[in-house]
CSV table of C-alpha atoms and ligand atoms in Angstrom, one decimal:
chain,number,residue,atom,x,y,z
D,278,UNK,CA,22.5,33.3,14.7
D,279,UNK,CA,21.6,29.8,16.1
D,280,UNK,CA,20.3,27.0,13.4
D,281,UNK,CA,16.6,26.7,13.8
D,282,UNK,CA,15.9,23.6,16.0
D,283,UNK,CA,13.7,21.4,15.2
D,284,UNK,CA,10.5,20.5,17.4
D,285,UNK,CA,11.1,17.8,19.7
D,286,UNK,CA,8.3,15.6,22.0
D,287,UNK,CA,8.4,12.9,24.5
D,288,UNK,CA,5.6,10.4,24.4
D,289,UNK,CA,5.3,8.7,27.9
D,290,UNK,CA,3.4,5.8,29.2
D,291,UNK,CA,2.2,4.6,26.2
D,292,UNK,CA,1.5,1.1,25.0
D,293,UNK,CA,3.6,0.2,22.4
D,294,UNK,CA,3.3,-2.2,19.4
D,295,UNK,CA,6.9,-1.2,17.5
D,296,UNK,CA,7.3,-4.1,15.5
D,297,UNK,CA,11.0,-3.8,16.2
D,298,UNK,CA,13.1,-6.8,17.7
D,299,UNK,CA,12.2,-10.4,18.7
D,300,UNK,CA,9.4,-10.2,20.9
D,301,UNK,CA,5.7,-10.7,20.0
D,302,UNK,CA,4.9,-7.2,18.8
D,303,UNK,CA,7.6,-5.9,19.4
D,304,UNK,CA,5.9,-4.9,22.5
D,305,UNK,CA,6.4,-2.4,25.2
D,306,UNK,CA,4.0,-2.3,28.3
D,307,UNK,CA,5.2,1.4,29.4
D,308,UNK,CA,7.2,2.8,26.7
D,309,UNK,CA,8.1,5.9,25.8
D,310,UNK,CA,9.1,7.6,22.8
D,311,UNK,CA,11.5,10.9,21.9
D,312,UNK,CA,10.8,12.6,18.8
D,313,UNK,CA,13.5,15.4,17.5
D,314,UNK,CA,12.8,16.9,13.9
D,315,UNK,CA,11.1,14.0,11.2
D,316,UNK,CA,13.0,11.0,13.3
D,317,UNK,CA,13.0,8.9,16.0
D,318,UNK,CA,15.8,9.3,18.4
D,319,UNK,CA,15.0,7.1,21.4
D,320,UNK,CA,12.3,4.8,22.2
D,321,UNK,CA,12.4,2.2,25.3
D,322,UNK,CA,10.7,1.6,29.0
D,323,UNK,CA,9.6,5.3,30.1
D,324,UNK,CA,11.3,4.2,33.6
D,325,UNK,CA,14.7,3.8,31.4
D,326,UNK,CA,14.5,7.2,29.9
D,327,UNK,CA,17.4,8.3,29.1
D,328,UNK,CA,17.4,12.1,31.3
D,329,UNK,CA,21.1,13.2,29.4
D,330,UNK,CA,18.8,12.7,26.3
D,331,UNK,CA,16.3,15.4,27.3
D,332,UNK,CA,18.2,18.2,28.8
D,333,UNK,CA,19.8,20.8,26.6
D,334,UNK,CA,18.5,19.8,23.4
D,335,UNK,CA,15.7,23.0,23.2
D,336,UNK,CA,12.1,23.0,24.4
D,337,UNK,CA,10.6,20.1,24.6
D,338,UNK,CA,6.8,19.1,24.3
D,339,UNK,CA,5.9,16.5,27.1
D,340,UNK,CA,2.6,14.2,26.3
D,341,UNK,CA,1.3,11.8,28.8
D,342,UNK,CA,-0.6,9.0,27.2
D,343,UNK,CA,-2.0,7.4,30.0
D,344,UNK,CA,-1.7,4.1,28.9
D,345,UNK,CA,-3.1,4.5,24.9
D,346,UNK,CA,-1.5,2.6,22.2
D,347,UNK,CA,1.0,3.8,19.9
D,348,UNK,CA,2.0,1.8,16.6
D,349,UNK,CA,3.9,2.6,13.4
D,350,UNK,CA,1.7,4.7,11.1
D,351,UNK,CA,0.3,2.3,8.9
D,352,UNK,CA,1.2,2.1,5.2
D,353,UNK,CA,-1.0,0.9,2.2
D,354,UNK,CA,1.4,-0.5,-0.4
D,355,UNK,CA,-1.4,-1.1,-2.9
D,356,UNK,CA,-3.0,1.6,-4.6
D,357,UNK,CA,-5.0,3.1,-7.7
D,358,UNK,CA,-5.7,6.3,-6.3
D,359,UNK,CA,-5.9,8.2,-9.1
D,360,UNK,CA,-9.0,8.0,-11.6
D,361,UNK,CA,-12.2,9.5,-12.5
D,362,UNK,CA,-15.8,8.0,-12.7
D,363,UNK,CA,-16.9,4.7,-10.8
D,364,UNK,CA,-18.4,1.3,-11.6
D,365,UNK,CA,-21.4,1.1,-9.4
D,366,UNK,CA,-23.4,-0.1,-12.6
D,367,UNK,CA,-20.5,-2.7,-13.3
D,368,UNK,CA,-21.4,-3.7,-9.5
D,369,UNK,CA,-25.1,-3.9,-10.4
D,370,UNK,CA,-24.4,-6.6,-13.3
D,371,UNK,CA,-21.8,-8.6,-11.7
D,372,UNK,CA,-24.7,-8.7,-8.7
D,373,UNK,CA,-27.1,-10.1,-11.4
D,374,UNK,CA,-24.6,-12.7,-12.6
D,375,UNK,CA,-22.2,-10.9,-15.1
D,376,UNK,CA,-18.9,-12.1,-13.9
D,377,UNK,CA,-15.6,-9.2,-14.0
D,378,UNK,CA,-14.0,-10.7,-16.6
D,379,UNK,CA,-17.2,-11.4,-18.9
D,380,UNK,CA,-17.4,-7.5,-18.4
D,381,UNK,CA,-13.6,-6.6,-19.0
D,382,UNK,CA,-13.9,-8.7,-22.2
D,383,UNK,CA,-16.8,-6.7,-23.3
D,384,UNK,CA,-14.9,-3.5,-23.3
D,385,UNK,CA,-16.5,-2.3,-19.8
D,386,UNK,CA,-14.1,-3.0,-16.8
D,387,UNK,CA,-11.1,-1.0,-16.5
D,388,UNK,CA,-11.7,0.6,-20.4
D,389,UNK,CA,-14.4,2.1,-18.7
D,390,UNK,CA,-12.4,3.9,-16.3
D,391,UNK,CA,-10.2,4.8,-18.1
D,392,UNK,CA,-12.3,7.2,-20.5
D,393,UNK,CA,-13.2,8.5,-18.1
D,394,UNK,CA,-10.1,9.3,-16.3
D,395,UNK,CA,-8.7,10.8,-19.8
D,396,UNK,CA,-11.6,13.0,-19.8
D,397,UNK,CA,-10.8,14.8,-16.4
D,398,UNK,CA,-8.4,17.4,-16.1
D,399,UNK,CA,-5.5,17.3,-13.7
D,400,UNK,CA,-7.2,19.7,-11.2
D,401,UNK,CA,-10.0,17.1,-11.2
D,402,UNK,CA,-8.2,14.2,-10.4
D,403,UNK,CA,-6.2,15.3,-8.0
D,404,UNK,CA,-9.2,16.9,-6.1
D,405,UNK,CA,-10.6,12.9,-6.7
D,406,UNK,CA,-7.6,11.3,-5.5
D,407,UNK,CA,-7.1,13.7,-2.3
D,408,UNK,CA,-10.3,12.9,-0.8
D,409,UNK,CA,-9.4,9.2,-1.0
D,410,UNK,CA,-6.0,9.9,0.1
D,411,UNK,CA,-7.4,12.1,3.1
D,412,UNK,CA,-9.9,9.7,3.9
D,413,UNK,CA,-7.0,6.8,4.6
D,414,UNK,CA,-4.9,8.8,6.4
D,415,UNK,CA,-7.9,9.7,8.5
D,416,UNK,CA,-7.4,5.9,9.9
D,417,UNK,CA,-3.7,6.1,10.7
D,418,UNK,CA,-2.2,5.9,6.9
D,419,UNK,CA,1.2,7.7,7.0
D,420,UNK,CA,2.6,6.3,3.4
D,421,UNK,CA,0.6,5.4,0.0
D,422,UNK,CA,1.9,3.8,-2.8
D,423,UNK,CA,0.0,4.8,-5.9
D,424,UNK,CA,0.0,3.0,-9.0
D,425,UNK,CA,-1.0,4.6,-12.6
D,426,UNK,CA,-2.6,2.2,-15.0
D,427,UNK,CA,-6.0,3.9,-16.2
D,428,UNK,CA,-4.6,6.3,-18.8
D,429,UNK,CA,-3.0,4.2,-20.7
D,430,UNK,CA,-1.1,6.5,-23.1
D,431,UNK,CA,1.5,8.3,-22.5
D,432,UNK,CA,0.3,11.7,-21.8
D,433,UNK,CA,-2.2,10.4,-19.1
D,434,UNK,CA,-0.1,7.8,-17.6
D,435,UNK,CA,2.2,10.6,-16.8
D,436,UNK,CA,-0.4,12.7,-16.1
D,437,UNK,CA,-1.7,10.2,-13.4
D,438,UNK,CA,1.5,9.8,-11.8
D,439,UNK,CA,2.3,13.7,-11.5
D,440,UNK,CA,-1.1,13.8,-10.2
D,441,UNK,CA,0.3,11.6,-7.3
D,442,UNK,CA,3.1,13.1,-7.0
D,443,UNK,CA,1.2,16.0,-5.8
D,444,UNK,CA,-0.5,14.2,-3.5
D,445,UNK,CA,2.5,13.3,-1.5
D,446,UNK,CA,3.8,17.3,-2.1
D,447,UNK,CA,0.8,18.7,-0.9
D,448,UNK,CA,-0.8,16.3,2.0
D,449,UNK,CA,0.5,15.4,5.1
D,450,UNK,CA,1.5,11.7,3.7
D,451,UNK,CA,4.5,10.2,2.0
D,452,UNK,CA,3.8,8.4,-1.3
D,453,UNK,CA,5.6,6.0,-3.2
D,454,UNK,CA,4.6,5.6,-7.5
D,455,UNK,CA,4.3,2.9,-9.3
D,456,UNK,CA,4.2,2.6,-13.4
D,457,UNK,CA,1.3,0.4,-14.1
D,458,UNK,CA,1.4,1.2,-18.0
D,459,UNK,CA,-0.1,-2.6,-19.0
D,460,UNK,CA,-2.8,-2.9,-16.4
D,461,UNK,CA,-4.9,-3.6,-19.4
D,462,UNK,CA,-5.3,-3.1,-23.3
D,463,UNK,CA,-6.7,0.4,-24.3
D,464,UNK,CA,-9.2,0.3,-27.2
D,465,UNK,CA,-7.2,1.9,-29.6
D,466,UNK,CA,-4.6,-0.8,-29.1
D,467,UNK,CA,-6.6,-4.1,-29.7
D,468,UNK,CA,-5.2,-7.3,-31.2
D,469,UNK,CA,-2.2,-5.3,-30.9
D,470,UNK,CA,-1.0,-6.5,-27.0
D,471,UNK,CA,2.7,-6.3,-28.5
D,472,UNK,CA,2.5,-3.4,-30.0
D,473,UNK,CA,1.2,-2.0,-26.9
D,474,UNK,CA,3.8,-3.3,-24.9
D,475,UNK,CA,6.6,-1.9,-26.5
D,476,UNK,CA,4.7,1.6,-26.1
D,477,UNK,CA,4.5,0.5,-22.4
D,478,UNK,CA,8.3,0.2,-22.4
D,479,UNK,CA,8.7,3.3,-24.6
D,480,UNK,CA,7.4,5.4,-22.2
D,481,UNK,CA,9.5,4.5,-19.2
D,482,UNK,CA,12.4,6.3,-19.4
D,483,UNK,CA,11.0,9.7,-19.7
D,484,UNK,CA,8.7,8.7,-16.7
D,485,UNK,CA,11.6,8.0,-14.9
D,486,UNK,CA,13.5,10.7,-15.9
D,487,UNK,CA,10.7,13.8,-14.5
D,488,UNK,CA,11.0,11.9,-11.4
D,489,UNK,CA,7.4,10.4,-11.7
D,490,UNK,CA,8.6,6.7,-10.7
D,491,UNK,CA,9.6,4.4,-7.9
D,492,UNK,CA,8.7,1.2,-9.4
D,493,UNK,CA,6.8,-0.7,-12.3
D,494,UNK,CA,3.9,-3.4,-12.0
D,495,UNK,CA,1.9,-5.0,-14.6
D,496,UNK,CA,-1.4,-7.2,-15.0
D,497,UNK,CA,-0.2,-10.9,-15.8
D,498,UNK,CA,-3.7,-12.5,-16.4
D,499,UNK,CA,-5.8,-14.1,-19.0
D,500,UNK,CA,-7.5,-10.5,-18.6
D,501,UNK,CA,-4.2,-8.8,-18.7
D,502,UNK,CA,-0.8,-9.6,-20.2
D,503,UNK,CA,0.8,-12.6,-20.8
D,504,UNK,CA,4.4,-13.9,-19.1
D,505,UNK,CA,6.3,-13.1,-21.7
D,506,UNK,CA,4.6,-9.1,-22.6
D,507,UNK,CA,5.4,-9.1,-18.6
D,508,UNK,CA,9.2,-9.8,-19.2
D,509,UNK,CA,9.7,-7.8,-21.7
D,510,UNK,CA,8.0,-4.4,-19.2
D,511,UNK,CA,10.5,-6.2,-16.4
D,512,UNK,CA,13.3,-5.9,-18.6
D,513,UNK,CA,12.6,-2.2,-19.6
D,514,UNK,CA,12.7,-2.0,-16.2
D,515,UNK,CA,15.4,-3.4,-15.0
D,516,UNK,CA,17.9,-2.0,-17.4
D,517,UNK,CA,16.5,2.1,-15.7
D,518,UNK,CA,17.4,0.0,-12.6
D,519,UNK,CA,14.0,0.3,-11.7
D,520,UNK,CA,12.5,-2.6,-9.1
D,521,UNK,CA,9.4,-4.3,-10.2
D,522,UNK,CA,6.1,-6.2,-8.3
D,523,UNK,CA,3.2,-7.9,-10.1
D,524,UNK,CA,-0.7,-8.0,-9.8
D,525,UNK,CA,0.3,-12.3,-10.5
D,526,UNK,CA,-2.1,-15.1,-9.9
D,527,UNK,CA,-5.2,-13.3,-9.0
D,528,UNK,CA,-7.5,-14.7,-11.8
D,529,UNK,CA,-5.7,-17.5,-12.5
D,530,UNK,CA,-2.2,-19.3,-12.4
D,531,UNK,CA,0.0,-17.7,-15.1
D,532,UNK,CA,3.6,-18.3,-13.4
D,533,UNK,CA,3.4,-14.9,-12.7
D,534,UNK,CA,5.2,-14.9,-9.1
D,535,UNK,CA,7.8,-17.3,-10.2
D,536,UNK,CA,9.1,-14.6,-13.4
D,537,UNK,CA,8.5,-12.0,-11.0
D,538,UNK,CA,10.8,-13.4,-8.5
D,539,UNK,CA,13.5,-13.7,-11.1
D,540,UNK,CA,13.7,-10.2,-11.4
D,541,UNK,CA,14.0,-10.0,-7.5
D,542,UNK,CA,10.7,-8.2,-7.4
D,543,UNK,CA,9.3,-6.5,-4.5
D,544,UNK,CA,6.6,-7.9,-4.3
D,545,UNK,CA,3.8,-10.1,-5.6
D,546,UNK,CA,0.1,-9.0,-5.3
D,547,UNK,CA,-2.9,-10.8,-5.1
D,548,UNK,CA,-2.0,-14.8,-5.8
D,549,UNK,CA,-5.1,-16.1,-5.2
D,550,UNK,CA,-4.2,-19.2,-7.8
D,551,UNK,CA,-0.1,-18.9,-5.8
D,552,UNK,CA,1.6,-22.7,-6.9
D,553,UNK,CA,4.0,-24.2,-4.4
D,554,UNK,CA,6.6,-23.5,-7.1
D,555,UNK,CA,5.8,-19.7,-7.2
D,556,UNK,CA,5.5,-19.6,-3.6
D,557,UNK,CA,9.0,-21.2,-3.4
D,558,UNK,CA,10.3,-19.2,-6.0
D,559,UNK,CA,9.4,-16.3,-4.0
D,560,UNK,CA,10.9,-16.9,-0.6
D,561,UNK,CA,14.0,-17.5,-2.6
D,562,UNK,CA,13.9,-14.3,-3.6
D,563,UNK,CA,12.9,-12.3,-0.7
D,564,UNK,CA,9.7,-11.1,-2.5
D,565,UNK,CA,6.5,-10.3,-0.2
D,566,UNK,CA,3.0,-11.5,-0.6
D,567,UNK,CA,1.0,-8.5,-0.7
D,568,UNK,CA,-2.9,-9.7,0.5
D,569,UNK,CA,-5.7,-8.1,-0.9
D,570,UNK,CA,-9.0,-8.9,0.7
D,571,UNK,CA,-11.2,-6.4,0.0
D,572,UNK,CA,-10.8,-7.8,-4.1
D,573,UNK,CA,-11.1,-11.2,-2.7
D,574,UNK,CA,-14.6,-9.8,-0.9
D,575,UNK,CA,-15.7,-7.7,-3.6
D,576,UNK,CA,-15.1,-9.9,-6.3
D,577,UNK,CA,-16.8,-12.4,-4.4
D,578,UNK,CA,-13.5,-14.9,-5.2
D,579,UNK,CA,-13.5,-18.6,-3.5
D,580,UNK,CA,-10.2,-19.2,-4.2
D,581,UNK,CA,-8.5,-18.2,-1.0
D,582,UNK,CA,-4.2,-17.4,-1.6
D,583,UNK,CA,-2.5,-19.8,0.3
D,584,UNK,CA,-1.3,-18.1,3.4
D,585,UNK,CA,-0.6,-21.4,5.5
D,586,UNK,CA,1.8,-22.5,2.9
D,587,UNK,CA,3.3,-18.7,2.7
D,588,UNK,CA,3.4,-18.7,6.5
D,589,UNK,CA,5.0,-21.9,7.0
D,590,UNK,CA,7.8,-20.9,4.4
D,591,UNK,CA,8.8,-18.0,5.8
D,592,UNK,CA,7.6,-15.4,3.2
D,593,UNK,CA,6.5,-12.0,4.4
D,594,UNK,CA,3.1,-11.3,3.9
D,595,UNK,CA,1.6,-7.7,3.6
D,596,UNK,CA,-1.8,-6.3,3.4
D,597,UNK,CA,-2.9,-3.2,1.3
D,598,UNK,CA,-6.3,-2.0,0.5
D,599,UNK,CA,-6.0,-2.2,-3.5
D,600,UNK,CA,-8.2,0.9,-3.4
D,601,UNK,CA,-9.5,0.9,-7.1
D,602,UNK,CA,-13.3,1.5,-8.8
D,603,UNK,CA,-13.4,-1.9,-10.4
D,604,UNK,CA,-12.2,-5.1,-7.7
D,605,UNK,CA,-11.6,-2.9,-4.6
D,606,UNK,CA,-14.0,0.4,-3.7
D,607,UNK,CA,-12.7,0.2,-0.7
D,608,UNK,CA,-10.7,3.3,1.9
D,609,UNK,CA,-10.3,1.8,4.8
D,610,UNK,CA,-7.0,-0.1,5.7
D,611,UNK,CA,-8.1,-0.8,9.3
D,612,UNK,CA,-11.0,-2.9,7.2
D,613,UNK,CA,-8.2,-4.8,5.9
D,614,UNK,CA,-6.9,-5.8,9.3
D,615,UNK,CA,-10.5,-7.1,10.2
D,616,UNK,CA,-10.6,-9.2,6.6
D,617,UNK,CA,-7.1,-10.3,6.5
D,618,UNK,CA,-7.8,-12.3,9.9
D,619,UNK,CA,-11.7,-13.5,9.4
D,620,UNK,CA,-11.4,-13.9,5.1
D,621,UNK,CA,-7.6,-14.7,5.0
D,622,UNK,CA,-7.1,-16.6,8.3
D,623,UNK,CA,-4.1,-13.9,9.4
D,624,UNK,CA,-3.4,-13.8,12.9
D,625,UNK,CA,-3.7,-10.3,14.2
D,626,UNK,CA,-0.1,-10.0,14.6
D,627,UNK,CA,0.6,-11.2,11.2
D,628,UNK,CA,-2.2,-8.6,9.6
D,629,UNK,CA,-0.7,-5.9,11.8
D,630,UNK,CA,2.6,-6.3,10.1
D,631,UNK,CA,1.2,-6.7,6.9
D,632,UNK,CA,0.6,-2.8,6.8
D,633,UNK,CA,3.5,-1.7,9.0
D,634,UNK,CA,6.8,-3.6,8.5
D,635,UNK,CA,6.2,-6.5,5.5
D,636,UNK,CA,4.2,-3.2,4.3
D,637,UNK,CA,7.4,-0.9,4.0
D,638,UNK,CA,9.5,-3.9,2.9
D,639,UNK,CA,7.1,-3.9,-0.1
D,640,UNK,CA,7.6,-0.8,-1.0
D,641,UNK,CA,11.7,-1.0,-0.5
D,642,UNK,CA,11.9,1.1,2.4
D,643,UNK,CA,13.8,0.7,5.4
D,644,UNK,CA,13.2,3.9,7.3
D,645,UNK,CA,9.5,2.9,8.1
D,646,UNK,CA,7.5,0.8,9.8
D,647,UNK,CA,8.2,0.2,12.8
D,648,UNK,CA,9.3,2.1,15.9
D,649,UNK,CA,12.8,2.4,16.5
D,650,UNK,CA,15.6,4.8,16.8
D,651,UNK,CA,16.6,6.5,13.2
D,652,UNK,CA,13.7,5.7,11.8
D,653,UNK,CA,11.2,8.2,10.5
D,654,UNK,CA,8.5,10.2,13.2
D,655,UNK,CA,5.5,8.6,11.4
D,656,UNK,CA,3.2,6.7,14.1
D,657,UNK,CA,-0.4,6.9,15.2
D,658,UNK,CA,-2.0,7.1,19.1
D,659,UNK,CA,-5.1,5.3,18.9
D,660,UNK,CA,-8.2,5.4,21.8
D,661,UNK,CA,-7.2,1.2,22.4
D,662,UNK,CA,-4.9,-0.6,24.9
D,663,UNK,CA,-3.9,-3.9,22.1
D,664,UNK,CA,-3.6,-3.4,18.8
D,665,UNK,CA,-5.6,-6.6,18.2
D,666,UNK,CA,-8.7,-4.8,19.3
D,667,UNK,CA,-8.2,-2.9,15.8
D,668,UNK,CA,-8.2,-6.2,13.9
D,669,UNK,CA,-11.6,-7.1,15.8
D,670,UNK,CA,-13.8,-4.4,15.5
D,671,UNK,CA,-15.0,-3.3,12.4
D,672,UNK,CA,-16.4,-0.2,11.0
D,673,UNK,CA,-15.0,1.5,13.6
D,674,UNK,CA,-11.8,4.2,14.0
D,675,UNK,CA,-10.4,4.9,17.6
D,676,UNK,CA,-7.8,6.9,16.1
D,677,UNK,CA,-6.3,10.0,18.6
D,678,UNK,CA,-3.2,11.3,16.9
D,679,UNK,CA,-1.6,10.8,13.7
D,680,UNK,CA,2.2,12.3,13.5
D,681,UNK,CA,3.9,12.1,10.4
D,682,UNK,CA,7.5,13.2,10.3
D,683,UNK,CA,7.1,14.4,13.6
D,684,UNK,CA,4.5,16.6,13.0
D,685,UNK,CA,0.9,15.9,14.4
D,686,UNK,CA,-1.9,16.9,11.9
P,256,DI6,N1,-6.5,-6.4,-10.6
P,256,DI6,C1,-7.4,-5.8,-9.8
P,256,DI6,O1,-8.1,-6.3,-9.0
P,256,DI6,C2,-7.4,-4.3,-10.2
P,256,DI6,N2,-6.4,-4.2,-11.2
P,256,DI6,C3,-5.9,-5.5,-11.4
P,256,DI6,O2,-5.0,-5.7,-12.2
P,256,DI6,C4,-8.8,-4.0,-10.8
P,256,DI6,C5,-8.8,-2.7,-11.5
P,256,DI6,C6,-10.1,-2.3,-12.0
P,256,DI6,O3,-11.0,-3.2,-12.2
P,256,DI6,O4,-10.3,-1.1,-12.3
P,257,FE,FE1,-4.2,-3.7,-7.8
């Protein structure tokens, strides 16, 4: 019996952004695209098409796109998906002059959340953290990374990251975990921050070893955890030969980048408060700058991260939505392309490889995007003829057709 083929599908006359190579864009005016199984295996001018390539090699599924655009599918690489409860109230107050940390120091911020994410059950929070999931994808989101951080124990940590675990098991999206153990202190831990910590690190291994981690992040903030608390989660990590990333310099400069960069992380998130020194420390180190607007917006910050500077030294800068009930309410990454060029001064080239390529780079993956042969079938048609229209609008979602793998939803 003949091997079940997989589904192939030529994509013709599209415009297309790929992100791959030197030119601006990585642009193609009449492309075309060849999908066989989950990959990529040819993309180029649709007058160069390669005709061996499409003969012989089972039915294949022929789409005229009359022009449309066609980009990587885009990737949020800064997540909390996964919680229960919100903090419209906590918006209320900061409205009338109660400022996010004044209200994380009084017990409410993040604690908040996270009672009530221990008090939902597993079938609750995933039904929670699918809707969100379903509602970025529904704007071209192909791959999520999720990050733990409101159970803060060990049963819910884990039970937050086998919650997004699912997610990537049962929806039509890939998704990448993160260990965010010391986001913040829980109540039963005050005035004990070490003692916490080294339940943080405690916990780690057997996270890692039910397969319910990619990476580990932590909060290094007057708010948070201090350098040294951060080191000693980074070292857990490192010796499971887990890679690291940091929410660093959001609230204020704590030298978080520079430690993180030591450790080669990922990335570093946030750095509204980024020094020259942690900015250099990073390009050293390959680490990207993962932008967050919509906490800049929503926490009403004026203390803009220092994209020039990160621009002219060569550090790649991603965007993500920070999705979260406290800093970040936010499910739209095509939002993010709109603030990353008005708040953060981004070009729209620069924001649009904030979620593609720096985006997958953030997340250490190599096989996404961009578009180019080998790499995975994730990308997105979208009703538009230049992808900078999608920075410019707002509100707005001329999505078409979402693949992912291959496979169209
Ligand atoms: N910084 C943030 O902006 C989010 N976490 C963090 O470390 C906020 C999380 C929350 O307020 O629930
Ligand atoms: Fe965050």
């Amino acid at each position: 019996m003949n091997p079940p083929r997989a589904p192939r599908s030529l994509w013709r006359h599209a415009r297309i952004a790929s992100f791959d190579g030197d030119r601006p864009w990585g642009w193609l005016d009449d492309g075309a695209l060849l999908v066989e199984g989950d990959r990529i295996a040819w993309v180029g001018p649709d007058a160069a098409l390669p005709s061996e390539r499409l003969t012989g090699g089972g039915p294949l599924d022929e789409i005229d796109l009359g022009g449309a655009l066609l980009t990587p599918g885009l990737i949020d690489a800064h997540t909390h998906l996964v919680y229960a409860g919100d903090r419209a109230a906590e918006f209320e107050q900061r409205l009338q002059g109660a400022s996010y940390e004044q209200i994380a120091r009084a017990g409410g911020g993040i604690r908040s959340t996270v009672a009530a994410t221990r008090a939902a059950d597993d079938e609750a929070l995933f039904t929670l953290a699918a809707a969100r999931a379903r509602a970025l994808m529904a704007e071209g989101v192909t791959t999520i990374e999720v990050k733990s951080g409101y159970g803060l124990n060990e049963r819910d940590e884990a039970r937050c990251l086998a919650v997004a675990r699912r997610l990537g098991r049962e929806l039509p999206v890939a998704v990448r975990t993160t260990s965010l153990g010391a986001h913040a202190l829980p109540p039963e831990f005050e005035g004990r921050a070490d003692d916490y910590i080294a339940e943080v690190c405690r916990w780690l291994p057997g996270q890692q070893a039910a397969g319910l981690v990619d990476a580990v992040d932590a909060f290094c903030d007057t708010i948070g955890f201090t350098p040294a608390q951060t080191r000693r989660v980074f070292d857990a990590a490192r010796a499971l030969g887990l890679p690291v990333k940091l929410h660093a310099e959001q609230l204020s400069d704590q030298g978080g980048a520079a430690l993180a960069a030591g450790y080669r992380a990922l990335s570093c998130d946030h750095l509204e408060h980024l020094s020259p020194a942690g900015i250099a420390a990073m390009q050293a180190a390959g680490t990207v700058a993962m932008l967050l607007p919509g906490a800049y917006y929503f926490l009403r910050d004026t203390t803009l991260p220092p994209v020039a500077a990160l621009r002219a030294t060569g550090v790649p800068m991603a965007l993500a939505s920070d999705h979260n009930p406290g800093s970040s309410p936010c499910l739209s990454l095509l939002l993010m392309l709109n603030m990353g060029c008005t708040i953060f001064r981004l070009t729209p080239e620069e924001a649009w490889r904030g979620v593609t390529v720096h985006a997958a780079r953030a997340l250490g993956l190599g096989d996404r995007g961009r578009i180019a042969a080998g790499l995975r079938a994730d990308f997105v048609v979208w009703d538009a003829g230049h992808p900078r229209e999608l920075c410019y609008r707002f509100g707005h979602n001329p999505l078409r057709r979402r693949l992912f793998g291959g496979m169209p939803d």
